[in-house]
PDB file of C-alpha atoms in Angstrom:
ATOM      1  CA  VAL R  25     120.546  96.753  90.362  1.00  0.00           C
ATOM      2  CA  GLN R  26     122.221  98.223  87.313  1.00  0.00           C
ATOM      3  CA  LEU R  27     120.589 101.035  85.368  1.00  0.00           C
ATOM      4  CA  GLN R  28     121.305 102.098  81.804  1.00  0.00           C
ATOM      5  CA  ALA R  29     119.828 105.341  80.495  1.00  0.00           C
ATOM      6  CA  SER R  30     119.571 106.168  76.806  1.00  0.00           C
ATOM      7  CA  GLY R  31     117.672 108.310  74.311  1.00  0.00           C
ATOM      8  CA  GLY R  32     119.175 111.729  74.833  1.00  0.00           C
ATOM      9  CA  GLY R  33     120.149 114.016  71.993  1.00  0.00           C
ATOM     10  CA  LEU R  34     119.728 117.387  70.342  1.00  0.00           C
ATOM     11  CA  VAL R  35     116.186 118.583  69.670  1.00  0.00           C
ATOM     12  CA  GLN R  36     114.650 121.899  68.673  1.00  0.00           C
ATOM     13  CA  PRO R  37     112.367 123.806  71.027  1.00  0.00           C
ATOM     14  CA  GLY R  38     108.879 122.359  70.866  1.00  0.00           C
ATOM     15  CA  GLY R  39     110.192 118.955  69.873  1.00  0.00           C
ATOM     16  CA  SER R  40     110.003 115.596  71.617  1.00  0.00           C
ATOM     17  CA  LEU R  41     112.353 112.941  72.943  1.00  0.00           C
ATOM     18  CA  ARG R  42     111.829 109.637  74.688  1.00  0.00           C
ATOM     19  CA  LEU R  43     114.325 108.531  77.302  1.00  0.00           C
ATOM     20  CA  SER R  44     114.670 104.917  78.345  1.00  0.00           C
ATOM     21  CA  CYS R  45     116.116 103.373  81.475  1.00  0.00           C
ATOM     22  CA  ALA R  46     116.746  99.653  81.435  1.00  0.00           C
ATOM     23  CA  ALA R  47     117.328  97.834  84.704  1.00  0.00           C
ATOM     24  CA  SER R  48     119.026  94.541  85.368  1.00  0.00           C
ATOM     25  CA  GLY R  49     119.643  92.617  88.517  1.00  0.00           C
ATOM     26  CA  ARG R  50     117.648  90.646  90.976  1.00  0.00           C
ATOM     27  CA  SER R  51     114.277  92.112  91.961  1.00  0.00           C
ATOM     28  CA  SER R  52     114.815  95.189  89.797  1.00  0.00           C
ATOM     29  CA  SER R  53     111.092  95.153  88.956  1.00  0.00           C
ATOM     30  CA  ASN R  54     110.251  95.776  92.630  1.00  0.00           C
ATOM     31  CA  TYR R  55     111.858  99.195  92.723  1.00  0.00           C
ATOM     32  CA  SER R  56     110.233 102.557  92.326  1.00  0.00           C
ATOM     33  CA  ARG R  57     112.016 104.590  89.691  1.00  0.00           C
ATOM     34  CA  GLY R  58     112.751 108.237  89.190  1.00  0.00           C
ATOM     35  CA  TRP R  59     114.208 110.641  86.689  1.00  0.00           C
ATOM     36  CA  PHE R  60     116.368 113.546  87.795  1.00  0.00           C
ATOM     37  CA  ARG R  61     118.250 116.123  85.783  1.00  0.00           C
ATOM     38  CA  GLN R  62     121.221 118.390  86.247  1.00  0.00           C
ATOM     39  CA  ALA R  63     121.798 121.457  84.133  1.00  0.00           C
ATOM     40  CA  PRO R  64     125.251 123.050  83.856  1.00  0.00           C
ATOM     41  CA  GLY R  65     126.077 124.956  87.002  1.00  0.00           C
ATOM     42  CA  LYS R  66     122.914 123.838  88.787  1.00  0.00           C
ATOM     43  CA  GLU R  67     122.012 121.228  91.359  1.00  0.00           C
ATOM     44  CA  ARG R  68     120.413 117.957  90.403  1.00  0.00           C
ATOM     45  CA  GLU R  69     116.623 118.184  90.543  1.00  0.00           C
ATOM     46  CA  PHE R  70     113.665 115.855  90.546  1.00  0.00           C
ATOM     47  CA  VAL R  71     111.772 115.422  87.271  1.00  0.00           C
ATOM     48  CA  ALA R  72     109.386 112.468  87.576  1.00  0.00           C
ATOM     49  CA  ALA R  73     108.861 109.197  89.431  1.00  0.00           C
ATOM     50  CA  ILE R  74     106.767 106.060  89.177  1.00  0.00           C
ATOM     51  CA  ASN R  75     106.083 103.463  91.830  1.00  0.00           C
ATOM     52  CA  TRP R  76     107.013  99.803  91.440  1.00  0.00           C
ATOM     53  CA  SER R  77     103.630  98.751  90.044  1.00  0.00           C
ATOM     54  CA  GLY R  78     103.216 101.723  87.750  1.00  0.00           C
ATOM     55  CA  SER R  79      99.975 102.737  89.436  1.00  0.00           C
ATOM     56  CA  ASN R  80     101.274 106.079  90.756  1.00  0.00           C
ATOM     57  CA  THR R  81     103.259 108.773  88.999  1.00  0.00           C
ATOM     58  CA  TYR R  82     104.692 112.054  90.229  1.00  0.00           C
ATOM     59  CA  TYR R  83     106.014 115.091  88.391  1.00  0.00           C
ATOM     60  CA  ALA R  84     107.874 118.284  89.088  1.00  0.00           C
ATOM     61  CA  ASP R  85     105.715 121.332  88.432  1.00  0.00           C
ATOM     62  CA  SER R  86     108.100 122.455  85.699  1.00  0.00           C
ATOM     63  CA  VAL R  87     107.374 119.378  83.547  1.00  0.00           C
ATOM     64  CA  LYS R  88     103.784 118.556  84.481  1.00  0.00           C
ATOM     65  CA  GLY R  89     101.629 118.273  81.391  1.00  0.00           C
ATOM     66  CA  ARG R  90     104.641 117.952  79.077  1.00  0.00           C
ATOM     67  CA  PHE R  91     106.478 114.858  80.364  1.00  0.00           C
ATOM     68  CA  THR R  92     105.077 111.377  80.955  1.00  0.00           C
ATOM     69  CA  ILE R  93     106.780 108.617  82.909  1.00  0.00           C
ATOM     70  CA  SER R  94     105.834 104.984  82.325  1.00  0.00           C
ATOM     71  CA  ARG R  95     107.199 101.480  82.759  1.00  0.00           C
ATOM     72  CA  ASP R  96     106.866  98.318  80.727  1.00  0.00           C
ATOM     73  CA  ASN R  97     104.822  95.269  81.691  1.00  0.00           C
ATOM     74  CA  ALA R  98     107.871  93.462  83.001  1.00  0.00           C
ATOM     75  CA  LYS R  99     108.486  96.559  85.142  1.00  0.00           C
ATOM     76  CA  THR R 100     112.187  96.546  84.384  1.00  0.00           C
ATOM     77  CA  SER R 101     112.325  99.425  81.898  1.00  0.00           C
ATOM     78  CA  VAL R 102     111.116 102.939  82.560  1.00  0.00           C
ATOM     79  CA  TYR R 103     110.494 105.632  79.977  1.00  0.00           C
ATOM     80  CA  LEU R 104     110.263 109.396  80.030  1.00  0.00           C
ATOM     81  CA  GLN R 105     108.324 110.849  77.119  1.00  0.00           C
ATOM     82  CA  MET R 106     109.233 114.515  76.826  1.00  0.00           C
ATOM     83  CA  ASN R 107     107.057 116.761  74.677  1.00  0.00           C
ATOM     84  CA  SER R 108     107.017 120.508  74.062  1.00  0.00           C
ATOM     85  CA  LEU R 109     110.649 120.711  75.067  1.00  0.00           C
ATOM     86  CA  LYS R 110     112.088 124.059  76.105  1.00  0.00           C
ATOM     87  CA  PRO R 111     115.687 125.294  76.207  1.00  0.00           C
ATOM     88  CA  GLU R 112     115.487 125.199  80.002  1.00  0.00           C
ATOM     89  CA  ASP R 113     114.985 121.432  79.797  1.00  0.00           C
ATOM     90  CA  THR R 114     118.595 121.114  78.651  1.00  0.00           C
ATOM     91  CA  ALA R 115     120.411 118.918  81.162  1.00  0.00           C
ATOM     92  CA  VAL R 116     121.921 115.538  81.827  1.00  0.00           C
ATOM     93  CA  TYR R 117     119.060 113.224  82.738  1.00  0.00           C
ATOM     94  CA  TYR R 118     119.624 110.462  85.260  1.00  0.00           C
ATOM     95  CA  CYS R 119     117.434 107.510  86.107  1.00  0.00           C
ATOM     96  CA  ALA R 120     117.424 106.088  89.598  1.00  0.00           C
ATOM     97  CA  ALA R 121     115.827 103.322  91.643  1.00  0.00           C
ATOM     98  CA  GLN R 122     114.625 103.067  95.225  1.00  0.00           C
ATOM     99  CA  ARG R 123     112.900 100.426  97.346  1.00  0.00           C
ATOM    100  CA  ILE R 124     111.319 102.913  99.724  1.00  0.00           C
ATOM    101  CA  GLY R 125     111.570 106.617 100.409  1.00  0.00           C
ATOM    102  CA  THR R 126     110.461 110.051  99.323  1.00  0.00           C
ATOM    103  CA  TYR R 127     110.000 110.012  95.565  1.00  0.00           C
ATOM    104  CA  TYR R 128     111.336 113.530  94.948  1.00  0.00           C
ATOM    105  CA  ASP R 129     114.364 113.243  97.268  1.00  0.00           C
ATOM    106  CA  MET R 130     117.416 111.964  95.439  1.00  0.00           C
ATOM    107  CA  ARG R 131     118.922 110.860  98.752  1.00  0.00           C
ATOM    108  CA  SER R 132     116.214 108.172  98.866  1.00  0.00           C
ATOM    109  CA  TYR R 133     117.505 106.538  95.702  1.00  0.00           C
ATOM    110  CA  THR R 134     120.034 103.753  96.018  1.00  0.00           C
ATOM    111  CA  TYR R 135     120.926 103.030  92.411  1.00  0.00           C
ATOM    112  CA  TRP R 136     121.758 105.480  89.623  1.00  0.00           C
ATOM    113  CA  GLY R 137     122.336 105.241  85.898  1.00  0.00           C
ATOM    114  CA  GLN R 138     125.109 107.019  84.082  1.00  0.00           C
ATOM    115  CA  GLY R 139     123.024 109.887  82.646  1.00  0.00           C
ATOM    116  CA  THR R 140     122.045 110.901  79.146  1.00  0.00           C
ATOM    117  CA  LEU R 141     122.403 114.422  77.746  1.00  0.00           C
ATOM    118  CA  VAL R 142     119.376 116.271  76.426  1.00  0.00           C
ATOM    119  CA  THR R 143     120.035 119.515  74.565  1.00  0.00           C
ATOM    120  CA  VAL R 144     117.135 121.712  73.475  1.00  0.00           C
ATOM    121  CA  SER R 145     118.345 124.337  71.047  1.00  0.00           C
ATOM    122  CA  SER R 146     117.555 125.824  67.667  1.00  0.00           C
TER     123      SER R 146
END
């Protein structure tokens, strides 16, 4: 499974961005997907996840109510709608895929995209 993340950029505090993660490869639609982020000088952390069918979603407390994860009908692309962005949301955002495992544990994810930079600044 190959993952390609896109949609990052510079946005002012309070603004919005939508990240996309396109997957290719056999059975890519059968994978649960997650978003993680890594700020400068910090460890990579869980942001959000969605199961293979799209019926269950999970969020880190820091983004709950502001971010929404979704996937398309073909279940190959996953999106992260980010609203009310804060400077502390600045990070490189990575998408990842897993067949089975703990949704918030990055060690459970087998495939990773290259990351897209989100900068929240005035």
